[in-house]
């Protein structure tokens, strides 16, 4: 049984490999995190515009359906029949008047309540359920649902912290900026990575790796650590925004900075430069804004490509990254085309993201034999966890681990938060 | 003017072989000057959604993809093996569909099925050769194993 003694350092600058590989820890994460007090991203309001529209998703390992009921309200529930535990809704999306389990045809309404059971009274007075069977006690298990500008979140906690408090002011501000107009789904993509889900959660908070692993960023001049940027967290440091501003450095500065970094710094140019051209869409210069929410959602703006990533754990050694590509409803066709072109940057084939799949797999593979050894998280220094106005840092990883330790009940006495 | 079955098969065979040999710049020469190449998850195609995994709507973008692969991107060290099925030649003889499977083998000899799907090609005749004007790769295996770097 893992305890607070697992941590060699009270500032989470050392993370034991065991946390990525242990089945018992994985089971505890499912219970204490995903089925615990967190809010998980479910999907988008615009994905279920009409009454009866539904989508299936996951909260950790738990299958979930969200739908719009007849009155127009969004409801979400565990996608598991109260009778024998089978998946009720097998399709990933669609429109339905009710949800019927194929196994024994138990029928649930759009609010998740159990509406009908075949042969409830038996046949010719024989068999069936006892008259005392209470239908209302056997509905689909509901989630609490809330939304931020059309992004739907759900939680299995019965008395959750309000969503806005859970996110905190800087994150809320960023999500409202990202979702300042109604969005339109341009498509989905999925990636199965043979690595623990937390390696991906860390990756999205790790500003340090970006321009080193993803050489395209520097080689083709899209993003460099010499730009003005940094990391900003909520008060509990469980979420993070990695941000950078366009055109905020010079080639000379970048050339000098990358000279010793093992990354080619001769800045090639593209034959089709619009692939990396940033078109400002609002009154700020942010061209990189990666908002990582604990535990498993990432709202990503890279130049004009917009996406929401959902981190879906698939056991201790595999994770699916489910990504929804977005534009705005009022985008003119030419802007939609620009976003479809810039979709080349992200996702499993992304010019500035494909490497993450490989980095996570090699970290997972090599760390496995030595469970008591640790990673080193010290870029930007150890000790206090705080916002930084520079980019060569991985401080937000320590914020992630701090809240993780709290939820798992393994927070050491005197640890930083 | 129509393309005959043999020339279509030759083009498809060349297409798979050049990728499997890692001859990406030669592979580019199979495309027309004015061309489009996209890898579309079947999940999106079935819902009428346009976002592709790779979307190059000009020869320049396709060249940039290949140059990035060569000069900047890092990916799983592997070899590809294309197994391309018999083509269906449609309409005017320049619209072609062919099923494909791509296996990946790592450095230690372990092979896995990486992708299967359908090529939907629009060809054009360029002197003695056929060239690809529009290639839509409908990807059945849209839960990408690890990552997608080398072309399908």
Coordinates of C-alpha atoms in Angstrom, one line a residue:
Chain A
X1 CA 0.0 0.0 0.0
X2 CA 1.5 3.3 -1.1
X3 CA 1.7 6.0 1.6
X4 CA 3.0 9.5 2.0
X5 CA 6.4 8.0 2.6
X6 CA 6.7 7.4 -1.1
X7 CA 7.8 11.0 -1.7
X8 CA 11.6 11.6 -1.4
X9 CA 11.1 15.4 -1.5
X10 CA 8.4 17.6 0.0
X11 CA 8.4 19.9 -3.1
X12 CA 7.5 17.0 -5.5
X13 CA 10.7 17.5 -7.4
X14 CA 11.2 13.8 -7.3
X15 CA 8.5 11.5 -8.5
X16 CA 9.0 7.7 -8.0
X17 CA 8.5 5.7 -11.1
X18 CA 6.2 3.4 -9.1
X19 CA 3.4 6.0 -9.5
X20 CA 3.3 5.3 -13.3
X21 CA 3.3 1.5 -13.1
X22 CA 1.5 0.2 -10.1
X23 CA -2.0 -1.4 -10.6
X24 CA -3.1 -0.7 -7.1
X25 CA -2.2 3.0 -7.5
X26 CA -4.2 3.0 -10.7
X27 CA -7.2 1.6 -9.0
X28 CA -6.9 4.2 -6.2
X29 CA -6.7 7.0 -8.8
X30 CA -9.9 5.9 -10.4
X31 CA -11.6 5.9 -7.0
X32 CA -10.1 9.0 -5.4
X33 CA -9.6 11.2 -8.5
X34 CA -11.9 10.3 -11.3
X35 CA -14.8 9.1 -9.2
X36 CA -13.8 11.6 -6.5
X37 CA -14.2 15.4 -6.1
X38 CA -12.8 16.5 -9.5
X39 CA -14.7 18.0 -12.5
X40 CA -14.1 16.2 -15.7
X41 CA -14.5 17.6 -19.2
X42 CA -17.4 15.7 -20.9
X43 CA -17.9 17.4 -24.3
X44 CA -19.5 20.5 -25.8
X45 CA -22.9 21.9 -25.6
X46 CA -22.8 22.3 -29.4
X47 CA -22.3 18.6 -29.9
X48 CA -25.9 17.9 -28.6
X49 CA -27.9 20.8 -29.9
X50 CA -31.3 19.0 -30.1
X51 CA -33.4 17.3 -27.4
X52 CA -32.5 13.6 -27.5
X53 CA -29.0 14.2 -28.9
X54 CA -26.5 12.2 -26.9
X55 CA -22.8 11.4 -26.8
X56 CA -20.8 8.7 -25.0
X57 CA -17.6 9.6 -23.2
X58 CA -15.5 8.5 -20.3
X59 CA -14.7 9.8 -16.8
X60 CA -11.6 7.9 -16.1
X61 CA -12.5 4.2 -16.6
X62 CA -16.2 5.0 -16.1
X63 CA -18.4 5.0 -19.3
X64 CA -20.7 8.1 -19.3
X65 CA -23.4 9.4 -21.6
X66 CA -24.5 13.0 -21.7
X67 CA -27.6 14.1 -23.5
X68 CA -30.1 16.9 -23.9
X69 CA -33.5 16.2 -22.3
X70 CA -36.9 17.2 -23.6
X71 CA -36.8 20.5 -21.7
X72 CA -33.4 21.4 -23.2
X73 CA -31.3 20.7 -20.1
X74 CA -28.0 18.7 -20.3
X75 CA -28.0 15.5 -18.3
X76 CA -25.2 13.0 -17.8
X77 CA -25.1 9.6 -16.2
X78 CA -23.0 6.5 -15.9
X79 CA -23.6 4.4 -19.0
X80 CA -24.3 1.2 -17.1
X81 CA -27.6 -0.6 -16.7
X82 CA -28.8 -0.9 -13.1
X83 CA -29.8 -4.5 -13.8
X84 CA -26.7 -6.4 -14.9
X85 CA -24.1 -3.7 -15.4
X86 CA -24.1 -3.7 -19.2
X87 CA -23.4 -0.7 -21.3
X88 CA -26.8 0.8 -22.1
X89 CA -25.9 3.1 -24.9
X90 CA -23.5 1.4 -27.3
X91 CA -23.3 4.1 -30.0
X92 CA -20.9 6.9 -29.6
X93 CA -23.4 9.5 -30.6
X94 CA -27.0 9.9 -32.0
X95 CA -30.5 11.0 -31.1
X96 CA -32.9 8.9 -29.1
X97 CA -36.1 9.3 -27.1
X98 CA -34.8 6.9 -24.5
X99 CA -31.9 4.7 -23.7
X100 CA -32.6 0.9 -23.8
X101 CA -30.2 -1.7 -22.7
X102 CA -30.2 -4.5 -25.3
X103 CA -29.6 -7.3 -22.7
X104 CA -33.0 -7.3 -21.1
X105 CA -34.6 -4.1 -22.6
X106 CA -34.6 -2.1 -19.4
X107 CA -35.5 1.4 -20.6
X108 CA -34.2 4.7 -19.2
X109 CA -35.4 8.3 -19.9
X110 CA -33.3 11.2 -21.0
X111 CA -33.0 12.1 -17.3
X112 CA -31.5 8.6 -16.6
X113 CA -34.6 7.4 -14.7
X114 CA -35.7 3.9 -15.1
X115 CA -39.0 4.0 -17.1
X116 CA -39.9 0.5 -18.1
X117 CA -38.9 -3.1 -17.5
X118 CA -40.2 -5.9 -19.7
X119 CA -42.3 -8.6 -18.0
X120 CA -42.3 -6.6 -14.8
X121 CA -45.4 -8.4 -13.7
X122 CA -44.3 -11.7 -15.2
X123 CA -46.4 -13.6 -17.7
X124 CA -49.9 -14.8 -16.7
X125 CA -49.1 -13.7 -13.1
X126 CA -46.0 -15.8 -12.8
X127 CA -42.4 -14.5 -12.6
X128 CA -41.4 -10.9 -12.9
X129 CA -40.5 -8.5 -10.1
X130 CA -41.9 -8.3 -6.7
X131 CA -44.5 -5.5 -6.4
X132 CA -42.2 -3.8 -3.8
X133 CA -39.5 -3.2 -6.4
X134 CA -38.9 0.5 -6.6
X135 CA -38.3 1.8 -10.1
X136 CA -37.1 5.2 -8.9
X137 CA -34.2 3.6 -7.0
X138 CA -32.8 1.9 -10.0
X139 CA -32.0 4.7 -12.5
X140 CA -28.7 5.4 -14.2
X141 CA -26.3 6.9 -11.7
X142 CA -26.3 10.7 -12.4
X143 CA -23.4 13.1 -12.6
X144 CA -23.5 16.7 -11.6
X145 CA -23.1 18.8 -14.7
X146 CA -22.1 22.4 -15.2
X147 CA -20.7 24.3 -18.1
X148 CA -18.4 27.2 -18.9
X149 CA -19.4 29.0 -22.1
X150 CA -20.6 25.7 -23.7
X151 CA -17.8 23.4 -22.4
X152 CA -19.6 20.7 -20.4
X153 CA -18.1 19.3 -17.2
X154 CA -19.3 16.5 -15.0
X155 CA -18.5 15.1 -11.6
X156 CA -19.4 11.9 -9.8
X157 CA -19.0 13.7 -6.4
X158 CA -22.3 14.1 -4.6
X159 CA -21.5 17.5 -3.1
X160 CA -18.9 18.9 -5.4
X161 CA -17.0 22.2 -5.1
X162 CA -18.7 24.6 -7.5
X163 CA -17.1 24.3 -11.0
X164 CA -16.0 27.9 -11.1
X165 CA -14.3 27.5 -7.7
X166 CA -12.7 24.3 -8.8
X167 CA -11.2 26.0 -11.9
X168 CA -10.2 29.3 -10.2
X169 CA -10.0 32.8 -11.7
X170 CA -7.0 32.6 -14.1
X171 CA -8.3 29.3 -15.7
X172 CA -11.9 30.6 -15.9
X173 CA -10.6 33.7 -17.6
X174 CA -8.7 31.7 -20.1
X175 CA -11.6 29.3 -20.9
X176 CA -13.9 32.2 -21.4
X177 CA -11.4 33.8 -23.7
X178 CA -11.1 30.5 -25.7
X179 CA -14.9 30.1 -25.8
X180 CA -15.8 33.7 -26.3
X181 CA -17.9 32.8 -29.3
X182 CA -20.0 29.7 -30.1
X183 CA -17.7 26.9 -31.4
X184 CA -18.2 24.5 -34.2
X185 CA -16.7 21.0 -34.2
X186 CA -14.4 20.4 -37.2
X187 CA -13.6 16.8 -36.3
X188 CA -12.1 14.4 -33.8
X189 CA -8.8 12.5 -33.6
X190 CA -7.6 9.8 -31.3
X191 CA -4.2 8.5 -30.3
X192 CA -3.4 5.4 -28.2
X193 CA -0.1 5.8 -26.4
X194 CA 1.5 3.0 -24.5
X195 CA 2.3 4.9 -21.4
X196 CA 0.7 5.9 -18.1
X197 CA -1.9 8.8 -18.4
X198 CA 0.0 11.0 -15.9
X199 CA 3.0 11.1 -18.3
X200 CA 0.6 12.9 -20.7
X201 CA -0.8 15.1 -18.0
X202 CA 2.7 16.2 -17.1
X203 CA 3.7 16.7 -20.7
X204 CA 1.0 19.3 -21.2
X205 CA 2.3 21.3 -18.2
X206 CA 5.9 21.0 -19.3
X207 CA 6.9 24.2 -21.1
X208 CA 10.6 23.2 -21.1
X209 CA 10.2 20.3 -23.5
X210 CA 8.2 22.1 -26.2
X211 CA 10.9 23.7 -28.4
X212 CA 13.5 20.9 -27.6
X213 CA 11.4 17.8 -28.4
X214 CA 9.2 19.5 -31.0
X215 CA 12.0 20.9 -33.2
X216 CA 9.6 22.0 -35.8
X217 CA 8.6 24.8 -33.5
X218 CA 12.1 26.3 -33.7
X219 CA 13.2 25.1 -37.1
X220 CA 10.2 26.7 -38.8
X221 CA 9.8 29.6 -36.5
X222 CA 6.5 29.0 -34.9
X223 CA 7.4 29.1 -31.2
X224 CA 10.6 29.6 -29.3
X225 CA 11.5 29.7 -25.6
X226 CA 12.9 33.1 -26.2
X227 CA 9.4 34.5 -26.7
X228 CA 7.6 36.3 -23.9
X229 CA 5.7 33.7 -22.1
X230 CA 5.3 31.7 -18.9
X231 CA 3.1 29.6 -16.8
X232 CA 0.1 30.6 -14.7
X233 CA -1.8 28.4 -12.2
X234 CA -4.9 28.4 -10.0
X235 CA -4.4 29.0 -6.3
X236 CA -4.2 25.3 -5.6
X237 CA -1.7 24.8 -8.5
X238 CA -3.7 21.8 -9.9
X239 CA -4.4 23.5 -13.3
X240 CA -2.0 25.4 -15.5
X241 CA -1.9 27.7 -18.4
X242 CA 1.3 27.7 -20.6
X243 CA 1.3 30.9 -22.6
X244 CA 3.4 32.8 -25.1
X245 CA 3.1 35.9 -27.2
X246 CA 3.6 36.1 -30.9
X247 CA 6.5 38.2 -32.4
X248 CA 8.0 38.9 -29.0
X249 CA 11.6 37.8 -29.6
X250 CA 14.2 38.3 -32.4
X251 CA 15.9 35.8 -34.6
X252 CA 19.3 37.0 -33.2
X253 CA 18.2 36.3 -29.6
X254 CA 16.8 32.9 -30.6
X255 CA 19.8 31.9 -32.7
X256 CA 22.1 32.6 -29.8
X257 CA 19.9 30.9 -27.2
X258 CA 19.5 27.7 -29.2
X259 CA 23.2 27.5 -30.3
X260 CA 24.1 25.2 -27.5
X261 CA 20.7 23.3 -27.2
X262 CA 21.3 20.6 -29.7
X263 CA 18.4 21.9 -31.8
X264 CA 19.1 23.2 -35.3
X265 CA 18.8 27.0 -35.2
X266 CA 19.2 27.9 -38.9
X267 CA 15.5 28.6 -39.2
X268 CA 14.3 27.0 -42.4
X269 CA 11.3 28.5 -44.1
X270 CA 8.2 26.7 -45.3
X271 CA 7.1 26.6 -48.9
X272 CA 3.6 27.3 -47.7
X273 CA 4.1 29.7 -44.8
X274 CA 0.4 30.1 -43.9
X275 CA 0.8 26.8 -42.1
X276 CA 2.5 28.7 -39.2
X277 CA 1.0 32.2 -39.8
X278 CA -0.8 33.5 -36.8
X279 CA -3.9 35.6 -37.3
X280 CA -4.7 37.5 -34.1
X281 CA -8.4 36.9 -33.3
X282 CA -8.8 39.2 -30.3
X283 CA -7.1 42.0 -28.4
X284 CA -4.2 40.0 -27.1
X285 CA -1.0 38.6 -28.7
X286 CA -1.3 35.1 -27.3
X287 CA -0.4 32.6 -30.0
X288 CA 0.2 29.7 -27.5
X289 CA -2.3 29.0 -24.8
X290 CA -2.3 25.5 -23.4
X291 CA -4.7 25.2 -20.5
X292 CA -4.3 21.9 -18.6
X293 CA -7.1 21.1 -16.2
X294 CA -6.8 18.5 -13.4
X295 CA -7.1 15.7 -14.0
X296 CA -7.7 15.1 -17.7
X297 CA -8.6 17.9 -20.0
X298 CA -6.5 20.3 -22.1
X299 CA -7.8 23.3 -24.0
X300 CA -5.2 24.0 -26.7
X301 CA -4.6 27.1 -28.8
X302 CA -1.6 26.8 -31.0
X303 CA -1.6 29.7 -33.4
X304 CA -5.1 29.5 -34.9
X305 CA -5.7 25.8 -34.3
X306 CA -8.1 25.2 -31.5
X307 CA -8.8 21.9 -29.7
X308 CA -9.9 20.2 -26.6
X309 CA -8.0 17.1 -25.5
X310 CA -9.4 14.6 -23.2
X311 CA -6.9 12.2 -21.5
X312 CA -8.6 8.8 -21.2
X313 CA -6.6 6.3 -19.1
X314 CA -6.8 2.8 -20.4
X315 CA -5.2 0.9 -17.6
X316 CA -1.9 1.6 -16.0
X317 CA 0.1 1.3 -19.2
X318 CA -2.0 2.9 -21.9
X319 CA -3.8 6.2 -22.5
X320 CA -6.0 7.5 -25.3
X321 CA -5.8 11.1 -26.2
X322 CA -9.2 12.1 -27.6
X323 CA -9.0 15.4 -29.3
X324 CA -11.9 17.6 -30.6
X325 CA -10.8 20.1 -33.3
X326 CA -12.7 23.4 -33.2
X327 CA -13.5 26.5 -35.1
X328 CA -16.0 29.3 -34.3
X329 CA -19.5 29.2 -35.7
X330 CA -19.0 32.6 -37.3
X331 CA -15.7 31.7 -39.0
X332 CA -15.8 32.7 -42.7
X333 CA -15.0 29.7 -45.0
X334 CA -11.5 31.1 -45.5
X335 CA -10.8 31.0 -41.8
X336 CA -12.1 27.5 -41.5
X337 CA -9.7 26.5 -44.2
X338 CA -6.9 28.1 -42.3
X339 CA -7.8 26.1 -39.2
X340 CA -8.0 22.9 -41.2
X341 CA -4.5 23.6 -42.5
X342 CA -3.2 24.4 -39.0
X343 CA -4.8 21.2 -37.7
X344 CA -1.6 19.7 -39.3
X345 CA 0.2 21.1 -36.3
X346 CA -1.6 19.0 -33.6
X347 CA -2.9 15.6 -32.9
X348 CA -1.3 12.2 -33.5
X349 CA 0.2 13.3 -36.8
X350 CA 0.8 16.9 -35.6
X351 CA 4.0 18.6 -36.8
X352 CA 4.5 19.9 -33.3
X353 CA 2.9 17.1 -31.3
X354 CA 3.6 13.7 -32.8
X355 CA 6.8 13.5 -30.7
X356 CA 4.8 13.4 -27.5
X357 CA 3.6 9.9 -28.3
X358 CA 7.2 8.7 -28.6
X359 CA 8.5 10.6 -25.6
X360 CA 5.8 9.2 -23.3
X361 CA 6.3 5.6 -24.6
X362 CA 10.1 5.7 -24.1
X363 CA 9.7 7.2 -20.6
X364 CA 7.1 4.6 -19.7
X365 CA 9.3 1.7 -21.0
X366 CA 12.5 2.7 -19.4
X367 CA 11.2 3.7 -16.0
X368 CA 9.4 0.4 -15.4
X369 CA 12.2 -1.8 -14.1
X370 CA 13.2 0.6 -11.2
X371 CA 10.1 1.5 -9.4
X372 CA 11.9 3.2 -6.5
X373 CA 14.0 5.5 -8.6
X374 CA 12.6 8.9 -9.5
X375 CA 12.3 11.6 -12.1
X376 CA 13.9 15.0 -11.5
X377 CA 11.6 18.1 -11.7
X378 CA 13.7 21.2 -11.0
X379 CA 13.5 23.5 -14.0
X380 CA 12.7 26.9 -12.6
X381 CA 14.1 25.7 -9.2
X382 CA 12.6 23.5 -6.5
X383 CA 10.7 24.6 -3.4
X384 CA 7.7 27.0 -3.7
X385 CA 5.2 26.3 -6.5
X386 CA 4.3 29.6 -8.2
X387 CA 3.6 31.3 -11.5
X388 CA 6.6 32.1 -13.7
X389 CA 7.1 34.7 -16.4
X390 CA 9.6 32.7 -18.3
X391 CA 9.4 29.5 -20.3
X392 CA 12.3 27.2 -19.3
X393 CA 10.4 25.7 -16.4
X394 CA 8.5 22.6 -15.3
X395 CA 7.1 24.0 -12.0
X396 CA 3.5 23.2 -12.9
X397 CA 4.3 19.5 -12.9
X398 CA 5.0 19.9 -9.2
X399 CA 1.6 21.6 -8.8
X400 CA -0.1 18.6 -10.5
X401 CA 1.7 16.1 -8.1
X402 CA 0.8 18.2 -5.1
X403 CA -2.9 18.0 -5.7
X404 CA -2.6 14.4 -6.8
X405 CA -1.0 13.5 -3.5
X406 CA -3.7 15.3 -1.6
X407 CA -6.5 13.4 -3.4
X408 CA -4.8 10.0 -3.1
X409 CA -4.3 10.6 0.6
X410 CA -0.5 10.4 0.3
X411 CA 0.3 14.1 0.9
X412 CA 3.3 14.2 3.3
X413 CA 3.4 16.4 6.4
X414 CA 5.0 19.8 5.5
X415 CA 4.7 19.3 1.7
X416 CA 4.4 22.3 -0.5
X417 CA 1.1 23.0 -2.2
Chain B
X1 CA -8.9 9.3 -71.9
X2 CA -8.9 6.6 -69.4
X3 CA -6.2 4.8 -67.4
X4 CA -5.8 1.1 -67.9
X5 CA -5.8 -1.3 -65.0
X6 CA -2.1 -2.2 -65.3
X7 CA -1.0 1.4 -65.1
X8 CA -3.2 2.0 -62.0
X9 CA -1.7 -1.1 -60.4
X10 CA 1.8 0.0 -61.3
X11 CA 1.2 3.4 -59.7
X12 CA -0.2 1.9 -56.5
X13 CA 2.7 -0.5 -56.3
X14 CA 5.2 2.3 -56.7
X15 CA 3.3 4.4 -54.2
X16 CA 3.6 1.8 -51.4
X17 CA 7.2 0.7 -52.3
X18 CA 8.6 4.3 -52.2
X19 CA 7.2 4.9 -48.7
X20 CA 8.4 1.6 -47.4
X21 CA 11.8 2.4 -48.8
X22 CA 11.8 5.8 -47.1
X23 CA 12.2 7.5 -50.5
X24 CA 9.8 10.3 -49.6
X25 CA 11.0 12.9 -52.1
X26 CA 10.6 10.3 -55.0
X27 CA 7.2 9.5 -53.5
X28 CA 6.3 13.2 -53.9
X29 CA 6.9 12.9 -57.6
X30 CA 3.9 10.6 -57.9
X31 CA 1.7 13.6 -57.2
X32 CA 0.6 16.2 -59.7
X33 CA 1.8 19.8 -59.5
X34 CA -1.7 20.8 -58.3
X35 CA -2.6 18.2 -55.8
X36 CA -4.2 17.4 -52.5
X37 CA -3.4 14.7 -49.9
X38 CA -5.4 14.0 -46.8
X39 CA -5.7 11.4 -44.1
X40 CA -9.2 11.5 -42.7
X41 CA -10.4 9.5 -39.7
X42 CA -13.5 7.4 -40.7
X43 CA -15.1 8.8 -37.5
X44 CA -15.1 12.3 -39.2
X45 CA -15.9 11.1 -42.7
X46 CA -19.0 9.3 -41.4
X47 CA -20.2 12.5 -39.6
X48 CA -19.4 14.8 -42.5
X49 CA -16.7 16.5 -40.4
X50 CA -13.8 18.0 -42.4
X51 CA -10.8 17.9 -39.9
X52 CA -8.1 15.5 -41.2
X53 CA -5.0 14.2 -39.4
X54 CA -2.8 15.3 -42.3
X55 CA -4.2 17.9 -44.7
X56 CA -2.1 19.2 -47.6
X57 CA -4.0 21.0 -50.2
X58 CA -1.0 22.0 -52.3
X59 CA 2.1 20.4 -53.5
X60 CA 4.0 23.0 -51.4
X61 CA 2.3 21.8 -48.2
X62 CA 3.1 18.2 -49.0
X63 CA 6.7 19.0 -49.6
X64 CA 6.8 20.9 -46.3
X65 CA 5.4 17.8 -44.5
X66 CA 8.2 15.6 -46.0
X67 CA 10.9 18.2 -45.2
X68 CA 9.6 18.5 -41.6
X69 CA 9.8 14.7 -41.3
X70 CA 13.3 14.7 -42.5
X71 CA 14.6 17.8 -40.8
X72 CA 12.7 18.3 -37.6
X73 CA 10.2 15.6 -36.5
X74 CA 11.2 12.7 -34.2
X75 CA 9.2 9.5 -34.2
X76 CA 9.2 5.9 -33.3
X77 CA 12.0 4.1 -35.2
X78 CA 10.4 1.7 -37.5
X79 CA 9.9 0.4 -41.0
X80 CA 6.6 0.4 -42.9
X81 CA 5.1 -2.3 -45.1
X82 CA 2.3 -1.3 -47.3
X83 CA -0.1 -4.1 -48.5
X84 CA -2.3 -2.5 -51.1
X85 CA -5.3 -4.5 -52.4
X86 CA -6.8 -4.7 -55.8
X87 CA -8.1 -1.4 -57.1
X88 CA -11.6 -0.6 -58.2
X89 CA -11.5 1.7 -61.2
X90 CA -14.6 3.9 -61.3
X91 CA -16.3 6.4 -63.5
X92 CA -14.0 7.7 -66.2
X93 CA -11.2 5.4 -65.3
X94 CA -9.3 8.1 -63.4
X95 CA -11.1 7.6 -60.1
X96 CA -9.6 4.7 -58.2
X97 CA -10.3 3.0 -54.9
X98 CA -8.0 0.6 -53.2
X99 CA -8.0 -0.9 -49.7
X100 CA -4.7 -0.9 -47.9
X101 CA -3.0 -2.2 -44.7
X102 CA 0.2 -0.7 -43.3
X103 CA 2.2 -2.8 -40.9
X104 CA 5.0 -1.3 -38.8
X105 CA 8.0 -3.2 -37.5
X106 CA 10.2 -1.8 -34.8
X107 CA 14.0 -2.2 -34.4
X108 CA 13.6 -5.5 -32.5
X109 CA 11.5 -7.1 -35.2
X110 CA 8.1 -6.8 -33.6
X111 CA 5.4 -6.1 -36.2
X112 CA 2.0 -4.7 -35.6
X113 CA -0.9 -3.7 -37.8
X114 CA -0.6 0.1 -37.8
X115 CA -3.4 1.1 -40.1
X116 CA -6.0 -0.1 -42.5
X117 CA -8.4 1.9 -44.7
X118 CA -9.3 2.9 -48.2
X119 CA -7.5 5.0 -50.7
X120 CA -9.8 7.1 -52.8
X121 CA -7.6 8.6 -55.6
X122 CA -8.3 11.0 -58.4
X123 CA -5.6 10.5 -61.0
X124 CA -4.5 12.5 -64.0
X125 CA -2.5 11.5 -67.1
X126 CA 0.8 13.3 -67.4
X127 CA 2.6 12.2 -70.5
X128 CA 3.5 8.5 -70.2
X129 CA 2.6 8.5 -66.5
X130 CA -0.3 8.6 -64.2
X131 CA -0.1 11.1 -61.3
X132 CA -2.2 11.6 -58.2
X133 CA -4.2 14.8 -58.2
X134 CA -6.3 14.1 -55.1
X135 CA -5.7 11.4 -52.5
X136 CA -8.2 10.9 -49.8
X137 CA -7.1 8.2 -47.3
X138 CA -10.1 7.0 -45.3
X139 CA -8.6 5.7 -42.2
X140 CA -10.5 2.8 -40.5
X141 CA -7.8 2.6 -37.8
X142 CA -8.5 6.1 -36.5
X143 CA -7.3 5.3 -32.9
X144 CA -3.8 5.9 -34.0
X145 CA -1.3 3.5 -32.4
X146 CA 1.4 5.7 -30.8
X147 CA 1.7 8.4 -33.5
X148 CA 1.5 8.9 -37.3
X149 CA 4.7 10.3 -38.9
X150 CA 5.5 8.5 -42.2
X151 CA 2.9 8.8 -44.9
X152 CA 0.2 6.2 -45.3

